[in-house]
Short mmCIF file of C-alpha atoms in Angstrom, two decimals:
data_model
loop_
_atom_site.label_atom_id
_atom_site.label_comp_id
_atom_site.label_asym_id
_atom_site.label_seq_id
_atom_site.Cartn_x
_atom_site.Cartn_y
_atom_site.Cartn_z
CA MET A 1 -132.16 19.62 36.24
CA ALA A 2 -129.10 18.88 34.03
CA LEU A 3 -129.54 17.94 30.48
CA PRO A 4 -128.71 14.90 29.05
CA MET A 5 -125.21 15.55 27.26
CA PRO A 6 -124.62 13.37 24.20
CA PRO A 7 -120.60 11.68 23.47
CA VAL A 8 -118.13 13.97 22.41
CA LEU A 9 -116.83 11.52 18.82
CA SER A 10 -113.22 11.73 18.75
CA PRO A 11 -112.57 13.83 15.63
CA MET A 12 -109.34 12.46 14.42
CA PRO A 13 -109.82 8.42 13.93
CA GLU A 14 -107.30 5.65 15.63
CA THR A 15 -105.71 2.90 14.35
CA LEU A 16 -105.58 0.04 16.55
CA VAL A 17 -102.30 -2.31 15.80
CA THR A 18 -102.43 -6.06 16.43
CA ARG A 19 -98.65 -7.61 16.83
CA GLY A 20 -97.60 -10.91 16.19
CA TRP A 21 -97.59 -13.16 19.64
CA SER A 22 -96.20 -16.55 20.87
CA ASP A 23 -99.02 -18.00 18.57
CA TYR A 24 -99.24 -15.44 15.70
CA ALA A 25 -97.48 -13.79 13.53
CA LEU A 26 -97.77 -11.84 10.04
CA LEU A 27 -94.12 -12.56 9.03
CA ASP A 28 -94.30 -11.40 5.60
CA SER A 29 -96.67 -9.67 2.56
CA GLY A 30 -97.29 -8.81 -1.00
CA GLU A 31 -98.84 -9.04 -4.22
CA GLY A 32 -102.09 -9.91 -2.98
CA ARG A 33 -101.06 -12.38 -0.46
CA LYS A 34 -99.95 -12.32 3.35
CA LEU A 35 -97.25 -14.96 5.46
CA GLU A 36 -98.47 -16.22 8.17
CA ARG A 37 -98.10 -18.21 11.95
CA TYR A 38 -100.69 -19.43 13.75
CA GLY A 39 -99.18 -22.09 15.66
CA PRO A 40 -96.63 -24.73 14.12
CA TYR A 41 -97.60 -23.51 10.66
CA THR A 42 -97.01 -21.26 8.58
CA VAL A 43 -100.43 -20.09 6.27
CA VAL A 44 -100.97 -17.79 2.66
CA ARG A 45 -104.14 -16.36 2.52
CA PRO A 46 -105.06 -13.45 -0.09
CA GLU A 47 -104.87 -9.94 0.55
CA PRO A 48 -106.05 -7.46 -2.05
CA GLN A 49 -104.75 -5.32 0.00
CA CYS A 50 -101.47 -5.88 -0.12
CA PHE A 51 -99.72 -3.96 -3.55
CA TRP A 52 -96.57 -3.66 -2.39
CA ARG A 53 -93.84 -6.67 -2.99
CA PRO A 54 -92.80 -8.96 -0.78
CA ARG A 55 -89.81 -9.15 1.63
CA ASP A 56 -88.62 -12.73 0.74
CA PRO A 57 -91.38 -14.40 -2.04
CA GLN A 58 -89.42 -18.24 -1.17
CA ALA A 59 -91.10 -18.08 1.62
CA PHE A 60 -93.76 -18.26 0.44
CA THR A 61 -93.75 -21.27 -1.57
CA GLY A 62 -92.85 -22.77 1.82
CA ALA A 63 -95.68 -22.57 3.06
CA GLY A 64 -97.19 -25.47 5.40
CA ALA A 65 -101.07 -24.51 3.65
CA THR A 66 -102.31 -22.62 1.25
CA PHE A 67 -105.99 -20.93 0.26
CA ASP A 68 -107.10 -20.91 -2.58
CA PRO A 69 -110.19 -18.75 -3.75
CA ASP A 70 -113.10 -20.06 -5.85
CA ASP A 71 -114.10 -16.37 -6.94
CA GLU A 72 -114.08 -13.15 -5.62
CA ASP A 73 -116.68 -14.69 -2.60
CA GLU A 74 -114.34 -15.99 0.76
CA ALA A 75 -114.78 -19.50 -0.36
CA GLY A 76 -112.09 -22.01 -1.28
CA ARG A 77 -109.57 -24.56 -0.60
CA TRP A 78 -106.72 -25.11 1.24
CA ARG A 79 -103.87 -26.58 -0.02
CA PHE A 80 -101.95 -28.21 2.45
CA ALA A 81 -97.17 -29.04 1.78
CA ASN A 82 -97.66 -32.23 4.47
CA GLY A 83 -101.14 -34.25 4.13
CA PRO A 84 -104.42 -31.93 5.29
CA VAL A 85 -104.37 -30.14 8.93
CA ASP A 86 -108.02 -30.53 10.70
CA THR A 87 -107.38 -28.39 13.75
CA PHE A 88 -104.75 -27.12 16.36
CA SER A 89 -104.42 -25.57 20.12
CA LEU A 90 -103.54 -21.80 20.02
CA SER A 91 -104.01 -19.52 23.04
CA TRP A 92 -103.36 -15.67 23.77
CA ARG A 93 -103.13 -15.37 27.47
CA ASP A 94 -105.29 -17.13 29.32
CA VAL A 95 -107.28 -18.22 26.30
CA ARG A 96 -106.90 -21.32 24.79
CA PHE A 97 -108.80 -22.43 21.19
CA THR A 98 -108.67 -24.01 18.92
CA GLY A 99 -107.45 -23.06 14.94
CA ARG A 100 -109.48 -24.59 12.26
CA PHE A 101 -108.69 -24.15 8.08
CA THR A 102 -112.01 -23.32 7.49
CA PRO A 103 -113.20 -23.04 3.75
CA PHE A 104 -113.76 -19.26 4.33
CA ARG A 105 -109.67 -18.85 4.04
CA HIS A 106 -109.60 -17.52 7.40
CA LEU A 107 -108.48 -19.78 10.78
CA ALA A 108 -111.78 -19.38 12.95
CA PHE A 109 -110.53 -16.42 14.76
CA PHE A 110 -109.58 -13.00 13.47
CA PRO A 111 -105.89 -12.53 15.01
CA GLU A 112 -106.26 -8.48 14.21
CA GLN A 113 -109.07 -8.50 16.72
CA ALA A 114 -106.71 -9.38 19.49
CA ALA A 115 -106.12 -4.95 19.64
CA ASN A 116 -110.05 -5.46 20.63
CA TRP A 117 -109.37 -8.14 22.87
CA GLU A 118 -106.30 -6.70 24.67
CA TRP A 119 -108.61 -3.12 24.86
CA LEU A 120 -111.62 -5.19 26.60
CA ASP A 121 -109.19 -6.87 28.83
CA ARG A 122 -108.30 -3.05 30.32
CA ARG A 123 -112.00 -2.03 30.85
CA ILE A 124 -113.27 -4.98 32.64
CA ARG A 125 -110.05 -5.36 35.32
CA ALA A 126 -110.40 -1.41 35.92
CA PHE A 127 -114.58 -1.54 36.61
CA PRO A 128 -114.34 -2.70 40.09
CA ASP A 129 -112.41 0.09 40.64
CA SER A 130 -114.22 2.94 39.23
CA THR A 131 -117.45 5.21 40.79
CA ASP A 132 -121.13 3.90 39.48
CA LEU A 133 -123.08 7.26 38.04
CA ALA A 134 -124.05 8.77 42.08
CA GLY A 135 -120.17 8.31 42.65
CA ALA A 136 -120.39 5.46 44.60
CA ARG A 137 -117.35 2.85 44.04
CA ARG A 138 -118.14 -0.39 43.14
CA ALA A 139 -118.46 -3.29 44.96
CA PRO A 140 -115.12 -5.38 45.05
CA ASP A 141 -116.31 -8.33 43.85
CA GLU A 142 -118.91 -6.97 41.60
CA ARG A 143 -118.67 -8.15 37.93
CA PRO A 144 -119.58 -6.05 35.06
CA ARG A 145 -122.24 -7.82 32.85
CA ILE A 146 -120.97 -8.17 29.44
CA LEU A 147 -123.55 -9.11 26.08
CA ASN A 148 -121.18 -11.17 22.85
CA LEU A 149 -123.45 -10.60 19.50
CA PHE A 150 -122.46 -12.28 16.84
CA GLY A 151 -119.93 -14.59 18.85
CA TYR A 152 -118.61 -16.81 16.59
CA THR A 153 -115.77 -18.57 18.61
CA GLY A 154 -115.58 -16.78 21.71
CA VAL A 155 -112.29 -15.73 22.05
CA ALA A 156 -113.62 -12.14 22.66
CA SER A 157 -116.29 -13.91 25.48
CA LEU A 158 -113.26 -15.75 26.89
CA ALA A 159 -111.41 -12.70 27.20
CA CYS A 160 -113.49 -10.71 28.15
CA ALA A 161 -114.67 -14.07 31.60
CA ALA A 162 -110.74 -14.58 32.06
CA ALA A 163 -110.55 -10.42 32.68
CA GLY A 164 -113.39 -11.42 35.56
CA ALA A 165 -117.16 -10.13 33.66
CA GLU A 166 -119.85 -12.31 33.22
CA VAL A 167 -120.71 -13.46 29.92
CA THR A 168 -123.73 -13.37 27.21
CA HIS A 169 -122.41 -15.55 23.92
CA VAL A 170 -124.69 -15.39 21.65
CA ASP A 171 -124.28 -16.29 17.65
CA ALA A 172 -127.28 -18.01 15.08
CA SER A 173 -124.66 -20.64 14.39
CA LYS A 174 -125.67 -23.54 16.14
CA LYS A 175 -121.97 -24.72 15.76
CA SER A 176 -120.08 -21.59 16.23
CA VAL A 177 -121.74 -21.57 19.33
CA ALA A 178 -120.54 -25.66 19.93
CA TRP A 179 -116.62 -24.43 18.84
CA ALA A 180 -116.87 -21.78 21.76
CA ARG A 181 -118.29 -24.01 24.61
CA GLU A 182 -114.91 -26.60 23.66
CA ASN A 183 -112.33 -23.33 23.54
CA ALA A 184 -113.60 -22.71 26.79
CA GLU A 185 -113.54 -26.38 28.30
CA LEU A 186 -109.96 -26.19 26.42
CA SER A 187 -109.06 -22.83 28.68
CA GLY A 188 -110.45 -24.71 31.69
CA MET A 189 -113.32 -22.14 32.29
CA ALA A 190 -116.08 -24.23 31.97
CA ASP A 191 -117.35 -22.71 35.12
CA LYS A 192 -117.16 -19.24 34.85
CA PRO A 193 -120.82 -17.03 34.80
CA ILE A 194 -121.11 -17.61 30.73
CA ARG A 195 -124.46 -18.14 29.46
CA TRP A 196 -124.20 -19.79 25.80
CA ILE A 197 -127.09 -18.97 23.59
CA VAL A 198 -128.32 -19.73 19.65
CA GLU A 199 -129.71 -17.23 18.92
CA ASP A 200 -130.63 -14.74 16.29
CA ALA A 201 -129.20 -11.54 17.76
CA ARG A 202 -131.73 -9.44 16.51
CA LYS A 203 -134.52 -10.69 18.65
CA TYR A 204 -132.21 -11.65 21.39
CA VAL A 205 -131.50 -8.04 21.86
CA ALA A 206 -135.57 -6.82 21.20
CA ARG A 207 -136.44 -9.55 23.81
CA GLU A 208 -133.62 -8.09 26.38
CA VAL A 209 -134.94 -4.74 26.02
CA ARG A 210 -138.75 -6.68 26.48
CA ARG A 211 -137.30 -7.70 29.48
CA GLY A 212 -135.72 -4.61 30.77
CA SER A 213 -132.07 -6.78 31.33
CA ARG A 214 -129.74 -3.98 31.59
CA TYR A 215 -125.47 -4.85 30.37
CA HIS A 216 -122.59 -2.60 31.89
CA GLY A 217 -120.89 -3.86 28.25
CA ILE A 218 -122.07 -4.97 24.21
CA ILE A 219 -119.58 -6.16 21.90
CA LEU A 220 -120.52 -6.09 18.37
CA ASP A 221 -118.93 -7.86 15.76
CA PRO A 222 -121.45 -8.23 12.63
CA PRO A 223 -120.87 -10.11 9.21
CA LYS A 224 -121.87 -8.39 6.50
CA TYR A 225 -124.44 -10.61 5.67
CA GLY A 226 -125.83 -14.28 7.30
CA ARG A 227 -128.64 -15.95 8.44
CA GLY A 228 -130.00 -16.61 11.67
CA PRO A 229 -131.07 -20.33 12.71
CA THR A 230 -134.71 -20.45 11.53
CA GLY A 231 -133.39 -18.83 8.14
CA GLU A 232 -133.39 -14.88 9.24
CA VAL A 233 -131.64 -13.09 7.12
CA TRP A 234 -128.99 -10.19 8.30
CA ARG A 235 -127.77 -7.89 6.22
CA LEU A 236 -125.21 -5.15 7.61
CA PHE A 237 -126.61 -1.86 6.16
CA GLU A 238 -130.45 -2.13 6.64
CA ASP A 239 -130.12 -4.16 9.65
CA MET A 240 -126.96 -2.67 12.07
CA PRO A 241 -128.95 1.02 12.45
CA ALA A 242 -132.06 -0.50 14.48
CA LEU A 243 -130.16 -3.17 16.41
CA LEU A 244 -127.93 -0.73 17.45
CA SER A 245 -130.28 2.16 18.74
CA ASP A 246 -131.58 -1.26 20.83
CA CYS A 247 -128.32 -2.21 21.82
CA ALA A 248 -127.89 1.47 23.04
CA ALA A 249 -131.10 0.72 25.15
CA LEU A 250 -130.11 -2.16 26.73
CA LEU A 251 -126.62 -0.64 28.29
CA ALA A 252 -127.28 -0.09 32.22
CA ASP A 253 -127.45 3.70 33.62
CA ASP A 254 -123.39 3.24 35.17
CA ALA A 255 -122.74 1.11 31.68
CA ASP A 256 -118.99 0.95 30.66
CA PHE A 257 -118.78 0.42 26.96
CA LEU A 258 -120.69 0.32 23.33
CA LEU A 259 -118.14 -1.83 21.07
CA LEU A 260 -118.79 -2.16 16.98
CA ASN A 261 -116.53 -3.69 14.87
CA ALA A 262 -117.23 -4.56 10.92
CA TYR A 263 -115.64 -5.80 7.83
CA ALA A 264 -116.92 -4.35 4.67
CA ALA A 265 -115.61 -2.56 1.87
CA ARG A 266 -118.56 0.44 1.64
CA ILE A 267 -117.80 1.52 5.26
CA SER A 268 -115.89 2.79 7.29
CA GLY A 269 -114.58 4.15 11.07
CA LEU A 270 -116.27 7.60 10.53
CA SER A 271 -119.10 6.06 9.32
CA LEU A 272 -119.84 3.56 12.47
CA ALA A 273 -118.94 6.59 14.93
CA HIS A 274 -121.68 8.41 13.38
CA MET A 275 -124.14 5.67 13.70
CA MET A 276 -122.76 5.20 17.52
CA ALA A 277 -123.37 8.74 18.70
CA GLU A 278 -127.11 8.63 17.38
CA ALA A 279 -128.01 5.70 18.96
CA THR A 280 -125.80 6.55 22.10
CA ALA A 281 -126.72 10.31 21.97
CA SER A 282 -127.87 10.89 25.62
CA ARG A 283 -125.60 9.41 27.39
CA GLY A 284 -122.47 11.36 27.68
CA GLY A 285 -119.15 9.51 27.84
CA ARG A 286 -116.73 9.51 24.31
CA ILE A 287 -116.78 7.98 21.08
CA ASP A 288 -113.52 6.61 19.53
CA TRP A 289 -113.36 5.39 16.09
CA GLY A 290 -110.94 3.81 13.43
CA GLU A 291 -109.22 0.99 12.15
CA LEU A 292 -108.04 -2.29 13.41
CA ALA A 293 -104.57 -3.90 11.43
CA LEU A 294 -102.43 -6.20 11.48
CA SER A 295 -98.78 -5.26 11.26
CA GLU A 296 -95.15 -7.23 10.53
CA ASP A 297 -92.41 -7.26 13.25
CA GLY A 298 -89.33 -5.40 12.84
CA PRO A 299 -88.07 -1.46 12.33
CA ASP A 300 -89.87 -1.27 8.50
CA ALA A 301 -92.96 -3.11 9.48
CA ARG A 302 -95.79 -2.81 6.80
CA ALA A 303 -99.90 -3.30 8.23
CA ILE A 304 -102.93 -4.12 6.84
CA GLY A 305 -105.60 -2.48 7.40
CA LEU A 306 -108.69 -4.70 7.58
CA SER A 307 -111.60 -4.13 9.83
CA PHE A 308 -113.53 -0.76 10.67
CA PHE A 309 -114.64 0.16 14.28
CA ALA A 310 -116.75 2.39 16.39
CA ARG A 311 -116.72 2.58 19.88
CA TRP A 312 -118.41 4.35 22.94
CA SER A 313 -117.40 4.61 26.71
CA ALA A 314 -118.41 6.25 29.80
CA SER A 315 -115.62 7.81 30.30
#
């Protein structure tokens, strides 16, 4: 009998670059800020990694919205050039969603994640044409079962559903799950096979392990720190290894992927990859790792690295 094989760890990092699309663009950057376009609005947000000079400093002064941070944390307030704006509509391919000027500098989604959405879209659309572990071709109408943990406002869940997946979306925030359901309605996907769960990710996964549930793909995009719906405390560095191990236990025998993304200054794609390799030690496959970046357009475009990822894939 063949012994279980460890996954192959990519020897080199990969940078997944998101460039602009119809409803988003990184227009300019520099001196600790970035100038972006979200639908009809130009937006200035802090970005400490932009040590260089902006190409057009005047463009920053004419932005429709500027975020002023209160301190070193994410919180702050928005200044609007032409009166306050609450929400507005955006889209990515078949997914439509609502942008919001939140008090934490982001706009209810993270545009750099589009590189992951593209990868998920490709994997899921190829799923019916792949084979299971016994080499048998899957049924043409078989849907991959995807678990999206820390799903926030649901753009990744909807991208997976649009590609043909059956999705379980989990987030500890009742408000975030309500936003995600609104985005499903806006996208015309209210009738798609999506389960919406308000629960602490660790509790949900532990219960699914006890039930013997299995998924073909799992997405994790945890915060550095957070609280569950009944006061549970989440700390990335302390809690992630055990959660990732439980997620690996939820992977079906013919699972396709396990994707982990993290925003934290003290972490790296390589550290995530080694943690992923430990969790998937007997599954074979491959682990790629690196960072996600936003890029300006044009021949001399500059890119900003914003988060780190590791992803196990069966092939």
